[in-house]
CSV table of C-alpha atoms in Angstrom, one decimal:
chain,number,residue,atom,x,y,z
A,689,MET,CA,98.6,157.5,46.0
A,690,GLU,CA,95.3,157.9,47.9
A,691,ALA,CA,93.8,154.5,48.7
A,692,ALA,CA,90.4,153.7,47.2
A,693,ALA,CA,87.4,153.9,49.6
A,694,ALA,CA,86.1,150.7,50.9
A,695,PRO,CA,82.6,149.9,49.8
A,696,PRO,CA,79.7,150.7,52.2
A,697,HIS,CA,78.8,148.1,54.8
A,698,ALA,CA,75.7,146.2,53.6
A,699,GLY,CA,73.9,146.9,56.8
A,700,SER,CA,74.3,150.7,56.4
A,701,PRO,CA,71.8,152.8,54.4
A,702,GLY,CA,74.4,153.0,51.6
A,703,GLY,CA,74.9,149.3,51.7
A,704,ALA,CA,71.2,148.5,51.7
A,705,ARG,CA,70.9,150.6,48.5
A,706,VAL,CA,73.7,148.7,46.9
A,707,LEU,CA,72.1,145.5,47.9
A,708,ARG,CA,68.7,146.4,46.5
A,709,ARG,CA,70.3,147.7,43.2
A,710,HIS,CA,72.0,144.3,42.8
A,711,GLN,CA,68.9,142.4,43.6
A,712,TYR,CA,66.8,144.3,41.1
A,713,THR,CA,69.4,143.8,38.4
A,714,VAL,CA,69.6,140.1,39.2
A,715,LEU,CA,65.8,139.7,39.0
A,716,ALA,CA,65.6,141.6,35.7
A,717,LEU,CA,68.4,139.7,34.0
A,718,THR,CA,67.3,136.2,35.1
A,719,PHE,CA,63.6,137.1,34.3
A,720,ALA,CA,64.6,138.1,30.8
A,721,SER,CA,66.9,135.1,30.4
A,722,TYR,CA,64.4,132.5,31.2
A,723,ALA,CA,61.6,134.2,29.3
A,724,ALA,CA,63.9,134.0,26.3
A,725,PHE,CA,64.4,130.2,26.9
A,726,HIS,CA,60.7,129.7,26.8
A,727,ALA,CA,60.2,132.0,23.9
A,728,SER,CA,62.6,129.9,21.9
A,729,ARG,CA,60.6,126.7,22.8
A,730,LYS,CA,57.3,128.1,21.6
A,731,PRO,CA,57.9,128.0,17.8
A,732,PRO,CA,57.4,124.2,17.4
A,733,SER,CA,53.8,124.6,18.7
A,734,ILE,CA,53.1,127.6,16.5
A,735,VAL,CA,54.2,125.9,13.3
A,736,LYS,CA,52.7,122.5,14.0
A,737,ALA,CA,49.6,123.1,11.9
A,738,GLU,CA,51.6,124.3,9.0
A,739,LEU,CA,54.1,121.5,9.2
A,740,SER,CA,51.3,118.9,9.4
A,741,ALA,CA,49.6,120.4,6.3
A,742,GLU,CA,52.5,120.8,3.9
A,743,TRP,CA,56.0,119.8,5.1
A,744,ALA,CA,57.2,116.2,4.9
A,745,PRO,CA,57.9,114.2,7.0
A,746,PHE,CA,55.2,115.8,9.2
A,747,SER,CA,52.4,115.8,6.7
A,748,GLY,CA,50.1,112.8,6.1
A,749,PRO,CA,48.3,110.4,8.5
A,750,ARG,CA,51.3,109.9,10.7
A,751,GLY,CA,52.1,113.6,10.9
A,752,PRO,CA,50.7,114.2,14.5
A,753,HIS,CA,52.7,111.2,15.7
A,754,ARG,CA,55.9,112.5,14.3
A,755,LEU,CA,55.2,116.0,15.7
A,756,GLY,CA,54.8,114.4,19.1
A,757,GLU,CA,58.1,112.5,18.6
A,758,LEU,CA,59.7,115.9,17.8
A,759,ASP,CA,58.5,117.3,21.1
A,760,VAL,CA,59.6,114.3,23.1
A,761,ALA,CA,63.1,114.5,21.5
A,762,PHE,CA,63.6,117.9,23.0
A,763,LEU,CA,61.9,117.3,26.4
A,764,SER,CA,63.5,113.9,27.0
A,765,ALA,CA,67.0,115.3,26.3
A,766,TYR,CA,66.1,118.3,28.4
A,767,ALA,CA,65.0,116.1,31.4
A,768,LEU,CA,67.9,113.8,31.3
A,769,ALA,CA,70.5,116.6,30.9
A,770,MET,CA,68.8,118.6,33.7
A,771,PHE,CA,70.1,116.3,36.4
A,772,ALA,CA,73.7,116.7,35.2
A,773,ALA,CA,73.2,120.4,34.6
A,774,GLY,CA,72.1,121.0,38.2
A,775,HIS,CA,75.2,119.1,39.4
A,776,LEU,CA,77.4,121.3,37.2
A,777,ALA,CA,75.7,124.5,38.1
A,778,ASP,CA,76.5,124.1,41.8
A,779,ARG,CA,80.2,123.8,40.8
A,780,ALA,CA,80.6,126.2,37.8
A,781,ASP,CA,80.7,129.9,37.2
A,782,LEU,CA,76.9,130.5,36.9
A,783,ARG,CA,77.3,133.7,34.8
A,784,ARG,CA,79.4,131.9,32.2
A,785,LEU,CA,77.4,128.7,32.2
A,786,LEU,CA,74.1,130.6,31.8
A,787,GLY,CA,75.4,132.9,29.1
A,788,ALA,CA,76.9,130.0,27.1
A,789,ALA,CA,73.7,128.0,27.4
A,790,MET,CA,71.8,131.0,25.9
A,791,LEU,CA,74.1,131.4,23.0
A,792,ALA,CA,74.0,127.7,22.2
A,793,SER,CA,70.2,127.7,22.5
A,794,GLY,CA,70.1,130.5,19.9
A,795,ALA,CA,72.2,128.4,17.6
A,796,THR,CA,70.1,125.3,17.9
A,797,SER,CA,66.9,127.3,17.3
A,798,ALA,CA,68.5,128.9,14.3
A,799,ALA,CA,69.4,125.5,12.9
A,800,LEU,CA,65.7,124.5,13.0
A,801,GLY,CA,64.7,127.7,11.2
A,802,ALA,CA,67.5,127.0,8.5
A,803,ALA,CA,65.7,123.8,7.7
A,804,TYR,CA,63.0,125.8,6.0
A,805,PHE,CA,65.3,127.8,3.8
A,806,LEU,CA,67.5,124.8,3.0
A,807,ASP,CA,64.4,122.7,2.2
A,808,VAL,CA,65.4,120.0,4.7
A,809,HIS,CA,62.9,117.1,5.0
A,810,SER,CA,64.9,114.6,7.1
A,811,LEU,CA,63.2,113.6,10.3
A,812,ALA,CA,66.7,112.7,11.7
A,813,PHE,CA,67.8,116.3,11.3
A,814,PHE,CA,64.8,117.7,13.2
A,815,LEU,CA,65.2,115.2,15.9
A,816,ALA,CA,69.0,115.8,16.3
A,817,ALA,CA,68.4,119.6,16.5
A,818,GLN,CA,65.7,119.1,19.1
A,819,VAL,CA,67.9,116.8,21.2
A,820,ALA,CA,70.8,119.4,21.0
A,821,SER,CA,68.4,122.1,22.0
A,822,GLY,CA,67.2,120.2,25.0
A,823,VAL,CA,70.7,119.5,26.2
A,824,VAL,CA,71.9,123.1,26.1
A,825,GLN,CA,68.6,124.5,27.4
A,826,SER,CA,68.8,122.2,30.5
A,827,ALA,CA,71.4,124.5,32.1
A,828,GLY,CA,69.1,127.5,32.0
A,829,TRP,CA,66.8,126.6,35.0
A,830,PRO,CA,69.2,125.5,37.7
A,831,CYS,CA,71.4,128.5,36.9
A,832,VAL,CA,68.7,131.2,37.2
A,833,VAL,CA,67.2,129.5,40.3
A,834,ALA,CA,70.6,129.3,41.9
A,835,VAL,CA,71.4,132.9,41.1
A,836,VAL,CA,68.0,134.2,42.5
A,837,GLY,CA,68.4,131.9,45.5
A,838,ASN,CA,71.9,133.4,46.2
A,839,TRP,CA,70.3,136.9,46.5
A,840,PHE,CA,66.8,136.0,47.9
A,841,GLY,CA,67.2,132.6,49.6
A,842,HIS,CA,66.7,134.1,53.1
A,843,THR,CA,63.9,136.5,52.2
A,844,SER,CA,60.7,135.8,54.2
A,845,ASN,CA,58.3,136.7,51.4
A,846,ARG,CA,60.1,134.7,48.6
A,847,GLY,CA,56.9,133.0,47.7
A,848,THR,CA,55.4,136.3,46.5
A,849,ILE,CA,58.7,137.5,45.0
A,850,MET,CA,59.2,134.3,43.1
A,851,GLY,CA,55.5,134.2,42.1
A,852,PHE,CA,56.1,137.5,40.2
A,853,TRP,CA,59.5,136.4,39.0
A,854,ASN,CA,58.3,133.0,37.7
A,855,SER,CA,55.9,134.8,35.4
A,856,HIS,CA,58.9,134.8,33.1
A,857,THR,CA,57.7,131.3,32.0
A,858,SER,CA,54.3,132.6,30.8
A,859,VAL,CA,55.8,135.9,29.6
A,860,GLY,CA,58.3,134.0,27.5
A,861,ASN,CA,55.5,131.8,26.1
A,862,ILE,CA,53.5,134.8,25.2
A,863,ALA,CA,56.4,136.6,23.5
A,864,GLY,CA,57.4,133.5,21.7
A,865,SER,CA,53.8,132.9,20.5
A,866,VAL,CA,53.4,136.5,19.3
A,867,LEU,CA,56.9,136.6,17.6
A,868,ALA,CA,56.5,133.2,15.9
A,869,ALA,CA,53.0,133.9,14.8
A,870,ALA,CA,53.7,137.4,13.5
A,871,VAL,CA,56.4,136.2,11.0
A,872,LEU,CA,54.7,132.9,10.2
A,873,GLU,CA,53.3,134.3,7.0
A,874,PHE,CA,56.8,134.9,5.6
A,875,GLY,CA,57.7,131.2,6.1
A,876,TRP,CA,57.8,129.1,9.2
A,877,GLY,CA,61.7,129.3,9.4
A,878,TRP,CA,61.4,132.9,10.5
A,879,SER,CA,59.4,131.7,13.5
A,880,PHE,CA,62.5,130.0,14.8
A,881,LEU,CA,65.1,132.6,13.7
A,882,VAL,CA,63.6,135.7,15.4
A,883,PRO,CA,63.5,134.0,19.0
A,884,ALA,CA,67.0,132.7,18.2
A,885,PHE,CA,68.3,136.1,17.8
A,886,VAL,CA,66.6,137.4,20.9
A,887,ILE,CA,68.0,134.7,23.2
A,888,ALA,CA,71.5,135.0,21.8
A,889,ALA,CA,71.5,138.8,22.3
A,890,LEU,CA,70.3,138.4,25.9
A,891,GLY,CA,73.1,135.8,26.4
A,892,VAL,CA,75.6,138.4,25.6
A,893,MET,CA,74.0,140.7,28.2
A,894,VAL,CA,74.2,138.0,30.9
A,895,LEU,CA,77.9,137.5,30.2
A,896,VAL,CA,78.6,141.2,30.6
A,897,PHE,CA,76.3,142.3,33.4
A,898,LEU,CA,75.2,139.3,35.6
A,899,VAL,CA,76.5,139.2,39.2
A,900,ALA,CA,75.8,135.6,40.2
A,901,HIS,CA,76.7,135.7,43.9
A,902,PRO,CA,76.7,138.5,46.5
A,903,SER,CA,80.4,137.7,47.3
A,904,GLU,CA,81.2,138.9,43.8
A,905,ALA,CA,79.8,142.3,44.7
A,906,GLY,CA,81.7,142.5,48.0
A,907,LEU,CA,78.6,141.6,50.1
A,908,GLU,CA,78.4,138.7,52.6
A,909,MET,CA,74.9,137.3,52.4
A,910,GLU,CA,75.2,133.9,54.0
A,911,ALA,CA,73.8,135.1,57.3
A,912,MET,CA,71.3,137.5,55.8
A,913,GLU,CA,67.9,137.9,57.5
A,914,VAL,CA,65.0,139.9,55.9
A,915,GLU,CA,62.2,140.8,58.4
A,916,MET,CA,59.1,142.7,57.8
A,917,ASN,CA,58.5,145.7,60.1
A,918,GLY,CA,55.1,146.5,61.5
A,919,ASP,CA,54.7,149.3,59.0
A,920,GLY,CA,55.3,147.0,56.1
A,921,GLY,CA,58.8,148.2,55.5
A,922,GLU,CA,61.8,145.9,55.4
A,923,GLU,CA,64.7,145.8,57.9
A,924,ILE,CA,67.9,144.2,56.4
A,925,GLU,CA,70.5,142.8,58.7
A,926,LEU,CA,73.7,141.3,57.3
A,927,LEU,CA,75.7,139.4,59.8
A,928,GLY,CA,79.5,139.4,59.2
A,929,GLU,CA,81.8,142.0,57.7
A,930,ASP,CA,82.4,143.1,54.2
A,931,LYS,CA,85.8,141.5,53.6
A,932,LYS,CA,86.4,142.8,50.1
A,933,GLU,CA,89.9,144.4,50.0
A,934,VAL,CA,91.0,147.1,47.6
A,935,GLU,CA,90.9,145.2,44.3
A,936,SER,CA,93.7,147.3,42.8
A,937,GLU,CA,96.1,145.6,45.2
A,938,ARG,CA,95.3,142.1,44.1
A,939,ASP,CA,95.4,140.2,40.9
A,940,GLU,CA,92.2,138.7,39.6
A,941,ASP,CA,93.1,135.1,40.2
A,942,GLU,CA,93.7,135.7,43.9
A,943,LEU,CA,90.3,137.4,44.3
A,944,GLU,CA,88.5,134.5,42.6
A,945,MET,CA,90.3,132.0,44.9
A,946,GLU,CA,89.1,133.9,48.0
A,947,MET,CA,85.5,134.1,46.7
A,948,GLY,CA,85.5,130.4,45.9
A,949,ALA,CA,86.7,129.6,49.5
A,950,GLN,CA,83.8,131.5,50.9
A,951,LEU,CA,81.3,129.2,49.3
A,952,PRO,CA,80.1,126.0,51.1
A,953,ARG,CA,80.6,122.5,49.8
A,954,ALA,CA,78.2,121.5,47.0
A,955,ILE,CA,75.7,118.9,47.9
A,956,GLY,CA,75.7,115.5,46.3
A,957,PHE,CA,73.0,114.3,43.9
A,958,LEU,CA,71.8,111.4,46.0
A,959,GLU,CA,72.1,113.4,49.2
A,960,ALA,CA,69.8,116.0,47.7
A,961,TRP,CA,67.2,113.4,46.8
A,962,ARG,CA,67.1,112.3,50.4
A,963,LEU,CA,66.3,115.8,51.7
A,964,PRO,CA,62.8,116.1,53.2
A,965,GLY,CA,60.1,116.9,50.7
A,966,VAL,CA,62.3,116.8,47.6
A,967,ALA,CA,60.9,113.5,46.3
A,968,PRO,CA,57.1,114.2,46.9
A,969,TYR,CA,57.4,117.6,45.1
A,970,ALA,CA,59.5,116.2,42.3
A,971,PHE,CA,56.9,113.5,41.5
A,972,CYS,CA,54.0,115.9,41.9
A,973,LEU,CA,55.8,118.2,39.4
A,974,PHE,CA,56.2,115.2,37.0
A,975,PHE,CA,52.4,115.1,36.6
A,976,SER,CA,51.8,118.9,36.8
A,977,LYS,CA,54.4,119.6,34.2
A,978,LEU,CA,52.9,116.9,32.0
A,979,VAL,CA,49.7,118.9,31.9
A,980,ALA,CA,51.4,122.3,31.5
A,981,TYR,CA,53.6,121.2,28.7
A,982,THR,CA,50.8,119.5,26.8
A,983,PHE,CA,49.1,122.9,26.6
A,984,LEU,CA,52.5,124.6,25.8
A,985,TYR,CA,53.1,122.3,22.7
A,986,TRP,CA,49.6,121.4,21.5
A,987,LEU,CA,47.2,124.3,22.4
A,988,PRO,CA,47.6,126.2,19.1
A,989,PHE,CA,47.1,123.0,17.2
A,990,TYR,CA,44.0,122.2,19.4
A,991,ILE,CA,42.5,125.6,18.7
A,992,ARG,CA,43.3,125.3,15.0
A,993,ASN,CA,41.5,122.0,14.7
A,994,ASN,CA,38.4,122.8,16.9
A,995,ALA,CA,35.9,125.3,15.6
A,996,VAL,CA,35.0,128.3,17.8
A,997,ALA,CA,31.4,129.5,17.2
A,998,GLY,CA,31.3,127.2,14.1
A,999,GLN,CA,34.4,128.8,12.5
A,1000,PHE,CA,38.0,127.4,12.3
A,1001,LEU,CA,40.8,129.9,13.0
A,1002,SER,CA,43.9,130.4,10.9
A,1003,ASP,CA,47.3,129.2,12.1
A,1004,LYS,CA,48.3,132.8,13.0
A,1005,ALA,CA,45.1,133.5,14.9
A,1006,SER,CA,45.3,130.2,16.7
A,1007,GLY,CA,48.9,130.9,17.9
A,1008,ILE,CA,48.0,134.4,19.1
A,1009,LEU,CA,44.8,133.3,20.8
A,1010,SER,CA,46.7,130.6,22.7
A,1011,VAL,CA,48.5,133.3,24.7
A,1012,VAL,CA,45.4,133.7,26.8
A,1013,PHE,CA,46.3,130.5,28.6
A,1014,ASP,CA,49.7,131.9,29.4
A,1015,ILE,CA,48.2,135.2,30.6
A,1016,GLY,CA,46.1,133.2,33.0
A,1017,GLY,CA,49.3,131.4,34.0
A,1018,VAL,CA,51.0,134.7,34.9
A,1019,LEU,CA,48.3,135.6,37.4
A,1020,GLY,CA,48.0,132.1,38.7
A,1021,GLY,CA,51.7,131.9,39.5
A,1022,ILE,CA,51.6,135.2,41.3
A,1023,SER,CA,48.5,134.3,43.2
A,1024,ALA,CA,49.9,130.9,44.2
A,1025,GLY,CA,53.0,132.6,45.5
A,1026,PHE,CA,51.2,135.3,47.5
A,1027,LEU,CA,48.6,132.8,49.0
A,1028,SER,CA,51.4,130.3,50.0
A,1029,ASP,CA,53.2,133.2,51.8
A,1030,ALA,CA,50.0,134.4,53.5
A,1031,VAL,CA,49.0,130.9,54.9
A,1032,GLY,CA,52.5,129.6,55.2
A,1033,ALA,CA,51.6,126.3,53.4
A,1034,ARG,CA,53.1,125.5,50.0
A,1035,ALA,CA,51.6,122.0,49.7
A,1036,VAL,CA,48.1,123.1,50.7
A,1037,THR,CA,48.2,125.9,48.1
A,1038,SER,CA,49.4,123.6,45.5
A,1039,VAL,CA,46.7,121.0,46.2
A,1040,LEU,CA,44.0,123.7,46.1
A,1041,PHE,CA,45.1,124.9,42.7
A,1042,LEU,CA,45.3,121.3,41.4
A,1043,LEU,CA,41.9,120.5,42.6
A,1044,LEU,CA,40.3,123.6,41.0
A,1045,SER,CA,42.2,123.0,37.7
A,1046,MET,CA,40.2,119.8,37.0
A,1047,PRO,CA,36.8,121.3,36.7
A,1048,ALA,CA,38.3,124.3,34.8
A,1049,LEU,CA,39.7,121.9,32.1
A,1050,ILE,CA,36.4,120.0,31.9
A,1051,VAL,CA,34.4,123.1,31.4
A,1052,TYR,CA,36.9,124.5,28.9
A,1053,ARG,CA,36.6,121.3,26.8
A,1054,ILE,CA,32.8,121.3,26.9
A,1055,TYR,CA,31.9,124.9,26.6
A,1056,GLY,CA,35.0,126.5,25.0
A,1057,SER,CA,33.6,126.2,21.5
A,1058,ILE,CA,30.4,128.0,22.1
A,1059,SER,CA,31.8,131.5,21.4
A,1060,MET,CA,35.0,133.4,21.3
A,1061,ARG,CA,34.1,135.0,24.7
A,1062,HIS,CA,33.6,131.6,26.2
A,1063,ASN,CA,36.8,130.3,24.7
A,1064,ILE,CA,38.9,133.2,26.1
A,1065,GLY,CA,37.4,133.2,29.5
A,1066,LEU,CA,37.6,129.5,30.1
A,1067,MET,CA,41.1,129.2,28.6
A,1068,PHE,CA,42.3,132.0,30.9
A,1069,LEU,CA,40.8,130.1,33.9
A,1070,SER,CA,42.5,126.9,32.9
A,1071,GLY,CA,45.8,128.6,32.6
A,1072,TYR,CA,45.4,130.3,36.0
A,1073,PHE,CA,44.9,127.0,37.9
A,1074,VAL,CA,47.2,124.7,35.8
A,1075,ASN,CA,50.2,127.0,36.0
A,1076,GLY,CA,49.8,128.1,39.7
A,1077,PRO,CA,51.2,125.0,41.3
A,1078,TYR,CA,53.7,124.4,38.6
A,1079,SER,CA,55.1,127.9,39.1
A,1080,LEU,CA,55.1,127.6,42.9
A,1081,ILE,CA,56.9,124.2,43.0
A,1082,THR,CA,59.6,125.1,40.6
A,1083,THR,CA,60.5,128.4,42.4
A,1084,ALA,CA,59.6,129.0,46.0
A,1085,VAL,CA,59.3,125.4,46.9
A,1086,ALA,CA,62.6,124.5,45.3
A,1087,THR,CA,64.3,127.4,47.1
A,1088,ASP,CA,62.7,126.3,50.4
A,1089,LEU,CA,64.0,122.8,50.0
A,1090,GLY,CA,67.4,123.9,48.8
A,1091,THR,CA,68.0,126.2,51.9
A,1092,GLN,CA,66.3,124.1,54.6
A,1093,ASP,CA,67.7,123.5,58.0
A,1094,ALA,CA,68.7,119.9,57.1
A,1095,ILE,CA,71.6,121.4,55.0
A,1096,LYS,CA,72.1,124.4,57.2
A,1097,GLY,CA,71.1,126.9,54.4
A,1098,ASN,CA,73.8,125.6,52.0
A,1099,SER,CA,73.2,127.9,48.9
A,1100,ARG,CA,75.2,125.5,46.8
A,1101,ALA,CA,72.4,122.9,47.1
A,1102,LEU,CA,70.0,125.2,45.3
A,1103,ALA,CA,70.9,124.2,41.7
A,1104,THR,CA,71.0,120.5,42.5
A,1105,VAL,CA,67.7,120.5,44.3
A,1106,SER,CA,65.9,122.7,41.6
A,1107,ALA,CA,67.4,120.4,38.9
A,1108,ILE,CA,66.1,117.3,40.6
A,1109,ILE,CA,62.6,118.8,40.9
A,1110,ASP,CA,62.4,120.4,37.5
A,1111,GLY,CA,64.3,117.4,35.8
A,1112,THR,CA,61.8,115.0,37.2
A,1113,GLY,CA,59.0,117.3,36.1
A,1114,SER,CA,60.5,117.6,32.7
A,1115,VAL,CA,60.3,113.8,32.2
A,1116,GLY,CA,56.5,114.3,32.6
A,1117,ALA,CA,56.7,117.2,30.3
A,1118,ALA,CA,58.3,114.9,27.7
A,1119,LEU,CA,55.6,112.3,28.2
A,1120,GLY,CA,52.6,114.6,27.9
A,1121,PRO,CA,53.2,116.0,24.3
A,1122,LEU,CA,54.2,112.5,23.1
A,1123,LEU,CA,51.0,110.9,24.4
A,1124,THR,CA,49.0,113.7,23.0
A,1125,GLY,CA,50.4,113.1,19.6
A,1126,TYR,CA,49.0,109.6,19.7
A,1127,ILE,CA,45.9,110.0,21.7
A,1128,SER,CA,44.6,113.1,19.7
A,1129,THR,CA,44.0,110.8,16.7
A,1130,ARG,CA,41.3,109.1,18.8
A,1131,GLY,CA,39.7,112.3,19.8
A,1132,TRP,CA,40.4,115.2,22.1
A,1133,ASN,CA,38.1,114.0,24.8
A,1134,SER,CA,40.7,111.3,25.4
A,1135,VAL,CA,43.5,113.8,25.7
A,1136,PHE,CA,41.5,115.8,28.3
A,1137,PHE,CA,40.8,112.6,30.3
A,1138,MET,CA,44.6,112.0,30.3
A,1139,LEU,CA,45.1,115.5,31.7
A,1140,ILE,CA,42.6,115.0,34.5
A,1141,VAL,CA,44.1,111.6,35.5
A,1142,SER,CA,47.6,113.3,35.6
A,1143,ILE,CA,46.3,116.1,37.9
A,1144,SER,CA,44.8,113.6,40.2
A,1145,LEU,CA,48.1,111.7,40.5
A,1146,ALA,CA,49.9,115.0,41.2
A,1147,ILE,CA,47.6,115.6,44.2
A,1148,VAL,CA,48.2,112.1,45.6
A,1149,PHE,CA,51.9,112.9,46.0
A,1150,LEU,CA,51.2,116.1,48.0
A,1151,ILE,CA,48.4,114.8,50.3
A,1152,ARG,CA,50.7,113.8,53.1
A,1153,LEU,CA,52.7,117.1,53.0
A,1154,ALA,CA,49.5,119.1,52.9
A,1155,LYS,CA,48.1,117.1,55.8
A,1156,ASP,CA,51.3,117.8,57.8
A,1157,GLU,CA,51.0,121.5,57.1
A,1158,ILE,CA,47.4,121.6,58.3
A,1159,VAL,CA,48.2,119.7,61.4
A,1160,SER,CA,51.2,121.9,62.2
A,1161,LYS,CA,49.1,125.1,61.7
A,1162,LEU,CA,46.3,123.8,64.0
A,1163,SER,CA,48.8,122.7,66.6
A,1164,THR,CA,50.5,126.2,66.5
A,1165,ARG,CA,47.1,128.0,66.8
A,1166,HIS,CA,46.1,125.9,69.8
């Protein structure tokens, strides 16, 4: 029998093509996966106005409070489970964990939709479903960041790459808003069922097609360097040899044991917290995500209850109009990633966007009601500046910190570090919608004041890092 040909060396032209094909596939699958997670989170904000108008226990004077409690049930469970999920993701099969989390998320979203058809009015049921949804969705982020980090962790322009990639958050919000609003007229239960089907279907695709680590494709990437040539092309050098033997001569268990032996030791939770930069960025994200998730969960409700050019929009129109904020967020995330690569300063870029987001929110609150044109333009600007640092910190910064010299590029620290940063941010994400549910009854000016204070505190945590970056750049120049 003629032996099977060995796969091309990754440093050869054929190997480079194999590498690029796998990288594009990983980007597409992880992008679609996390967009689906966010799409399945969007229905609660779209149906808020309808629930508060006619569905007990969310109708009546205490309706906004209970809607806020429903948000915090999901987000608090998500935040607390995130820390454990990151620890688990650094030790588990990322493909199976991510796929299972997506299928389970589809089930919890479908359970919320079933409440409409089964005429469920128990607050306990809604809270339990949201808690379950938060727990299973917590595995999504550390998994996709770890997978992308495995394939792009040593890429010099990862800020730009991840700026584009992280637009999945806003793309998911947009898709979720459009899907949920489009079927709202048939009953709010459908607003949950359609995104549930989408995330479950994509979960099956992840289980079938995702390659979570280069070693699973026969490529050794741990010593990879990607350098930009003078003409703008890329030169890829993979140090080490392709050690994948002819698989027909091995059984599957032996192959999996060898791949596992190639991976470095997973980093400890407390050890990850002590890494340089992790704590400041984590607490900055606490306040940044508080602002971003307040808009995620309350913007359609805000639009519905604040007249534009003297007219109140319908529930469906408010939900669709709210996607303008996320469209701005897509461009904001890409711009922040590109700028941070260009200047080589993640903290300075984040602080700049945070500073500019404050006047953007103030102007939107004051002048957004003048006309539809003003509302759309100012909402876009607010999304651009609010989501820029949020996007940058949760992707490029988390990858930088998870592959820094202090841990010698240990790729198995990525999920733990990203979970610490995003988990801490998610605590703030839980707090923002909850506070909004209570503060909004006193007036929306109070809500916007809370958002400005939160942004100011986010800046405080990055001031020292931004100063160090500026000093380092000036010293290098001299």
